[in-house]
C-alpha positions as CSV (number, residue, x, y, z in Angstrom):
1,X,-119.0,-7.7,-40.6
2,X,-123.1,-7.4,-40.8
3,X,-124.3,-10.5,-41.9
4,X,-128.7,-11.2,-42.1
5,X,-130.5,-12.6,-38.7
6,X,-132.1,-15.5,-41.1
7,X,-128.8,-16.4,-43.0
8,X,-126.8,-16.5,-40.2
9,X,-128.9,-18.5,-37.9
10,X,-128.5,-20.7,-40.9
11,X,-125.1,-21.3,-41.5
12,X,-124.4,-20.9,-36.8
13,X,-127.1,-24.8,-37.3
14,X,-125.7,-26.4,-40.5
15,X,-121.7,-25.8,-38.4
16,X,-123.2,-27.4,-35.3
17,X,-125.2,-30.7,-36.6
18,X,-121.4,-30.4,-38.7
19,X,-119.6,-30.6,-35.1
20,X,-122.4,-33.4,-33.3
21,X,-121.5,-35.2,-36.4
22,X,-117.0,-34.1,-35.9
23,X,-117.9,-35.1,-32.5
24,X,-119.9,-39.0,-33.8
25,X,-116.4,-39.3,-35.5
26,X,-114.3,-38.5,-33.1
27,X,-115.5,-40.6,-30.6
28,X,-115.3,-43.8,-32.1
29,X,-112.0,-43.0,-33.4
30,X,-110.5,-42.5,-30.1
31,X,-111.9,-46.0,-29.3
32,X,-110.6,-47.7,-31.6
33,X,-106.8,-46.8,-30.9
34,X,-103.9,-46.1,-32.6
35,X,-103.7,-44.8,-36.4
36,X,-101.9,-43.5,-39.2
37,X,-100.9,-40.3,-41.7
38,X,-99.0,-38.8,-39.0
39,X,-98.1,-36.2,-41.6
40,X,-100.6,-34.7,-41.3
41,X,-100.0,-32.9,-38.4
42,X,-96.5,-31.5,-39.6
43,X,-98.0,-27.8,-40.4
44,X,-96.5,-25.9,-42.9
45,X,-96.9,-22.7,-41.7
46,X,-93.8,-21.0,-39.8
47,X,-96.1,-19.3,-37.5
48,X,-98.3,-22.4,-36.1
49,X,-94.8,-24.9,-36.5
50,X,-93.1,-21.9,-34.2
51,X,-95.6,-21.9,-31.6
52,X,-95.0,-25.3,-30.9
53,X,-96.0,-26.8,-33.9
54,X,-99.7,-26.3,-33.2
55,X,-101.7,-23.0,-33.4
56,X,-105.2,-22.8,-34.3
57,X,-106.5,-19.2,-33.2
58,X,-103.5,-16.9,-32.7
59,X,-104.8,-14.4,-35.9
60,X,-102.5,-13.6,-38.2
61,X,-103.5,-12.5,-42.2
62,X,-100.0,-14.8,-43.9
63,X,-102.3,-17.6,-46.8
64,X,-99.5,-19.7,-45.3
65,X,-100.8,-19.6,-42.0
66,X,-105.1,-20.8,-42.3
67,X,-103.9,-24.1,-43.6
68,X,-104.2,-25.0,-38.8
69,X,-107.8,-24.2,-38.4
70,X,-110.4,-22.9,-41.7
71,X,-111.7,-21.0,-39.4
72,X,-109.3,-18.8,-40.3
73,X,-109.5,-17.3,-43.0
74,X,-111.0,-14.3,-45.1
75,X,-111.7,-11.6,-46.9
76,X,-109.1,-9.6,-45.8
77,X,-106.0,-11.4,-46.6
78,X,-106.6,-10.3,-50.2
79,X,-105.8,-12.2,-52.8
80,X,-102.7,-14.1,-52.0
81,X,-99.2,-17.0,-53.0
82,X,-97.5,-18.8,-50.7
83,X,-94.8,-21.3,-50.8
84,X,-93.5,-23.0,-47.5
85,X,-90.3,-25.7,-46.9
86,X,-89.1,-27.7,-44.2
87,X,-86.3,-29.3,-44.1
88,X,-87.4,-31.9,-41.5
89,X,-85.9,-34.7,-39.7
90,X,-82.8,-36.9,-41.9
91,X,-83.6,-36.5,-44.9
92,X,-87.3,-35.5,-45.3
93,X,-88.8,-32.0,-46.9
94,X,-91.2,-30.7,-47.2
95,X,-93.0,-27.7,-50.0
96,X,-95.8,-26.5,-50.4
97,X,-98.0,-23.6,-52.3
98,X,-101.1,-21.7,-51.5
99,X,-103.4,-19.5,-53.5
100,X,-106.6,-18.2,-51.6
101,X,-109.3,-15.0,-52.1
102,X,-112.0,-12.9,-51.2
103,X,-115.3,-14.6,-52.3
104,X,-117.7,-11.5,-52.0
105,X,-117.5,-9.8,-48.3
106,X,-117.2,-12.4,-46.0
107,X,-116.4,-15.6,-47.4
108,X,-112.4,-16.6,-49.3
109,X,-111.8,-19.4,-50.0
110,X,-108.3,-20.7,-51.0
111,X,-106.2,-24.4,-52.9
112,X,-103.3,-25.7,-51.3
113,X,-100.9,-29.1,-52.5
114,X,-98.8,-30.1,-50.3
115,X,-95.7,-32.4,-50.6
116,X,-94.1,-34.7,-48.5
117,X,-90.9,-36.2,-49.7
118,X,-88.6,-38.4,-46.3
119,X,-85.6,-39.3,-48.2
120,X,-84.0,-42.9,-49.9
121,X,-84.3,-45.8,-47.6
122,X,-82.7,-49.0,-48.3
123,X,-85.1,-51.1,-50.0
124,X,-84.5,-55.4,-49.1
125,X,-86.8,-59.0,-49.5
126,X,-87.9,-60.9,-46.7
127,X,-84.4,-62.1,-46.8
128,X,-83.3,-59.1,-45.8
129,X,-81.4,-59.4,-48.3
130,X,-80.9,-55.5,-50.7
131,X,-83.4,-54.3,-53.0
132,X,-82.3,-50.6,-53.8
133,X,-83.6,-48.4,-52.4
134,X,-87.2,-46.8,-52.8
135,X,-88.0,-43.3,-51.3
136,X,-91.7,-42.4,-49.9
137,X,-93.7,-39.4,-50.4
138,X,-96.8,-38.3,-49.3
139,X,-99.3,-36.1,-51.7
140,X,-102.0,-33.7,-50.2
141,X,-104.4,-32.0,-51.8
142,X,-107.3,-29.2,-50.2
143,X,-109.5,-27.0,-51.0
144,X,-110.8,-24.5,-48.5
145,X,-114.1,-21.7,-47.4
146,X,-115.0,-19.6,-44.9
147,X,-117.0,-17.6,-44.0
148,X,-118.9,-15.3,-41.3
149,X,-121.2,-16.6,-39.3
150,X,-121.7,-13.0,-37.7
151,X,-119.7,-10.1,-36.3
152,X,-117.7,-12.1,-34.4
153,X,-118.3,-15.0,-35.3
154,X,-116.8,-17.0,-38.7
155,X,-116.2,-21.1,-39.8
156,X,-115.1,-22.8,-42.0
157,X,-114.3,-26.7,-44.1
158,X,-111.0,-28.7,-46.1
159,X,-110.8,-30.7,-48.1
160,X,-108.3,-33.1,-48.0
161,X,-107.7,-35.3,-51.0
162,X,-104.0,-37.6,-50.0
163,X,-102.0,-39.3,-51.6
164,X,-99.6,-42.0,-50.2
165,X,-96.5,-44.4,-52.3
166,X,-94.4,-46.2,-50.5
167,X,-92.3,-48.5,-52.9
168,X,-94.6,-51.2,-54.7
169,X,-97.9,-49.6,-52.8
170,X,-99.9,-46.7,-53.1
171,X,-102.8,-45.6,-50.8
172,X,-105.3,-43.1,-50.9
173,X,-107.6,-41.5,-48.6
174,X,-110.1,-38.4,-48.4
175,X,-110.1,-36.4,-44.9
176,X,-112.1,-32.8,-43.6
177,X,-111.1,-30.8,-41.7
178,X,-114.3,-28.1,-40.2
179,X,-113.5,-24.7,-37.7
180,X,-114.6,-22.0,-36.2
181,X,-112.7,-18.6,-34.6
182,X,-114.6,-16.1,-32.5
183,X,-112.7,-13.3,-32.3
184,X,-112.8,-9.8,-30.4
185,X,-110.7,-6.7,-31.5
186,X,-111.8,-4.4,-28.7
187,X,-109.9,-7.2,-26.4
188,X,-108.1,-8.7,-28.5
189,X,-109.0,-12.3,-28.0
190,X,-109.2,-14.8,-30.3
191,X,-111.0,-18.8,-29.4
192,X,-111.1,-21.9,-32.2
193,X,-112.5,-25.3,-32.3
194,X,-110.6,-27.9,-34.3
195,X,-112.4,-31.1,-36.2
196,X,-109.1,-32.2,-37.9
197,X,-108.8,-35.8,-40.5
198,X,-112.3,-36.6,-40.9
199,X,-112.3,-39.1,-42.8
200,X,-110.5,-42.5,-44.4
201,X,-108.8,-44.6,-46.6
202,X,-110.5,-45.2,-49.4
203,X,-108.0,-47.3,-51.0
204,X,-105.7,-49.3,-49.0
205,X,-101.4,-50.0,-48.9
206,X,-103.1,-53.4,-48.5
207,X,-104.9,-56.0,-46.4
208,X,-104.2,-53.8,-43.4
209,X,-107.0,-50.1,-42.9
210,X,-104.7,-47.5,-41.6
211,X,-106.8,-44.6,-39.9
212,X,-106.5,-40.9,-40.0
213,X,-105.1,-39.1,-37.2
214,X,-108.3,-37.7,-35.9
215,X,-108.7,-35.1,-33.1
216,X,-110.0,-32.9,-32.0
217,X,-108.2,-28.7,-30.3
218,X,-109.5,-26.1,-28.8
219,X,-107.5,-22.9,-28.9
220,X,-106.8,-19.5,-27.3
221,X,-105.7,-15.9,-28.0
222,X,-105.1,-13.6,-25.7
223,X,-103.1,-10.4,-26.5
224,X,-102.2,-8.4,-23.3
225,X,-103.8,-4.4,-23.7
226,X,-100.9,-2.6,-24.1
227,X,-98.2,-4.4,-23.6
228,X,-97.4,-6.2,-28.0
229,X,-97.2,-9.6,-27.1
230,X,-100.6,-12.0,-27.3
231,X,-100.0,-15.5,-24.6
232,X,-101.9,-18.7,-26.7
233,X,-103.0,-21.8,-25.4
234,X,-103.9,-24.6,-26.8
235,X,-105.1,-28.3,-25.9
236,X,-104.4,-30.8,-29.0
237,X,-105.5,-34.9,-29.1
238,X,-108.2,-34.1,-26.9
239,X,-110.0,-37.8,-28.3
240,X,-108.4,-39.6,-25.8
241,X,-107.2,-38.7,-21.8
242,X,-104.5,-41.2,-20.7
243,X,-101.4,-40.7,-23.6
244,X,-97.9,-42.5,-21.0
245,X,-94.8,-42.2,-22.2
246,X,-91.8,-43.6,-20.9
247,X,-88.6,-41.8,-19.5
248,X,-85.8,-44.2,-19.6
249,X,-83.7,-40.9,-17.4
250,X,-80.2,-40.4,-18.3
251,X,-79.7,-43.5,-20.2
252,X,-77.4,-45.7,-18.8
253,X,-78.2,-49.7,-18.6
254,X,-78.9,-49.5,-15.1
255,X,-81.8,-47.2,-15.1
256,X,-84.9,-48.5,-16.2
257,X,-88.2,-46.8,-17.8
258,X,-90.1,-45.9,-16.5
259,X,-93.8,-45.5,-17.5
260,X,-95.5,-41.8,-16.5
261,X,-98.9,-42.0,-15.5
262,X,-99.6,-39.8,-13.5
263,X,-102.7,-36.7,-14.0
264,X,-100.9,-33.6,-14.5
265,X,-98.6,-35.4,-16.6
266,X,-101.5,-36.8,-18.8
267,X,-102.8,-32.8,-18.4
268,X,-99.6,-31.0,-20.7
269,X,-99.3,-33.6,-22.3
270,X,-101.8,-31.7,-23.9
271,X,-101.5,-28.5,-23.8
272,X,-99.2,-26.6,-25.8
273,X,-98.5,-22.3,-24.5
274,X,-97.3,-19.8,-27.3
275,X,-96.6,-16.4,-27.1
276,X,-95.4,-14.3,-29.3
277,X,-94.2,-10.8,-29.8
278,X,-95.8,-7.8,-32.0
279,X,-94.0,-4.5,-31.9
280,X,-95.5,-3.5,-35.4
281,X,-98.0,-4.8,-38.2
282,X,-94.2,-5.6,-40.1
283,X,-92.5,-8.1,-37.6
284,X,-93.3,-10.8,-34.7
285,X,-91.1,-12.7,-33.2
286,X,-91.9,-16.4,-30.8
287,X,-91.5,-18.6,-29.1
288,X,-93.2,-22.6,-28.5
289,X,-92.9,-25.0,-26.0
290,X,-94.6,-28.8,-26.3
291,X,-94.8,-30.3,-23.6
292,X,-95.3,-33.9,-25.6
293,X,-92.1,-33.6,-27.7
294,X,-89.8,-33.7,-25.5
295,X,-90.8,-35.8,-23.2
296,X,-91.7,-37.9,-27.1
297,X,-87.9,-37.2,-26.9
298,X,-87.2,-38.3,-22.9
299,X,-83.9,-40.2,-24.0
300,X,-80.4,-39.2,-23.3
301,X,-80.1,-37.7,-26.4
302,X,-82.4,-35.6,-25.7
303,X,-81.6,-31.0,-26.2
304,X,-81.7,-28.7,-23.9
305,X,-84.0,-27.0,-26.3
306,X,-86.0,-30.2,-27.1
307,X,-89.7,-29.6,-27.0
308,X,-88.7,-25.7,-27.6
309,X,-89.4,-23.9,-31.6
310,X,-89.1,-20.2,-32.5
311,X,-90.8,-18.2,-35.1
312,X,-89.5,-15.0,-36.9
313,X,-91.8,-12.5,-39.1
314,X,-91.2,-9.7,-41.8
315,X,-93.4,-8.1,-44.7
316,X,-92.5,-5.6,-46.7
317,X,-94.4,-4.2,-48.8
318,X,-96.7,-6.7,-50.2
319,X,-94.0,-10.2,-49.6
320,X,-93.8,-11.8,-46.4
321,X,-91.4,-13.9,-45.1
322,X,-91.4,-16.4,-42.8
323,X,-88.9,-18.2,-40.5
324,X,-89.4,-20.9,-38.0
325,X,-86.6,-23.1,-35.7
326,X,-87.0,-26.0,-33.1
327,X,-84.3,-28.2,-32.5
328,X,-86.9,-32.1,-30.9
329,X,-83.0,-34.5,-30.5
330,X,-79.4,-33.2,-30.7
331,X,-79.1,-34.5,-33.9
332,X,-82.2,-33.5,-35.9
333,X,-82.2,-29.5,-36.2
334,X,-85.7,-28.2,-37.9
335,X,-85.6,-25.6,-40.2
336,X,-88.6,-24.1,-42.0
337,X,-89.6,-21.2,-44.6
338,X,-92.9,-19.3,-45.9
339,X,-92.7,-16.5,-48.6
340,X,-95.9,-14.8,-49.2
341,X,-97.6,-12.4,-51.3
342,X,-100.2,-9.9,-52.2
343,X,-101.1,-10.6,-55.9
344,X,-103.1,-6.9,-54.9
345,X,-100.8,-5.0,-54.6
346,X,-99.1,-5.2,-58.0
């Protein structure tokens, strides 16, 4: 993937300027407290979900996987159409479609629609009298473009339009993801950086302003040579260091909640670990561990599997199938399905 030196320098300067601007926005957002729109952190890729919920560096040519980092989208993916579905917590159901194709020898673009339905919720007035049921919904419309910077570096951007409707209230927001990826096939080393959800609300639900979950993420994936295993470490929530939580122990009435805010606790709540077994280009298995998910669910009903997730991928001819499983809470089992097909091969 060779590019003229002048064009490469221009791309690097453009991405550097965008990164500096993104860091400024991230620093400002980190000082402004909590945010909303947390559903934007739920991946639609079985690979990302099975490797801990956030993974921005693992290389995969599935069009569904490119939503986690626009810098992973490339012309080698061909002209693909991908579908995703997940049965999430409670009565929530998410589904989406994504299409991508090459843009010359060094670029690619993609477009997608993601629907998030959170099931029926009982509505009440200010006196607590039930007024019926309503179904909160969110929709995300996205467009991605990525381009090779050098033979090993690739950068991309995703623009997202977010529409939400909760009963009689609606809101609209705009966001941008910026991502770069370095991949060396000789050493099977991949490094990525992503500035996610840069933007804000254009139309509010009411008087209050809801912030987007702006985040800075770094990811590293490394193959283990002759062993068909790829190990990944992802750092996220990097806009703030302290991520304290309360541990209520065994949930008994005599046990008071204990605040956990040590150096080690904060460090590991920023890290997600994943390992992928890839015996061939047609089959893969993956396992992830997210310490923040496990500690967020630190109640007596937390299951042994809380914080762990798993994924499997299969490819048959021009079709790809991905499955992912997680159980963050003993009463909540989540399943995700990805289907993709390369239209060039029909």
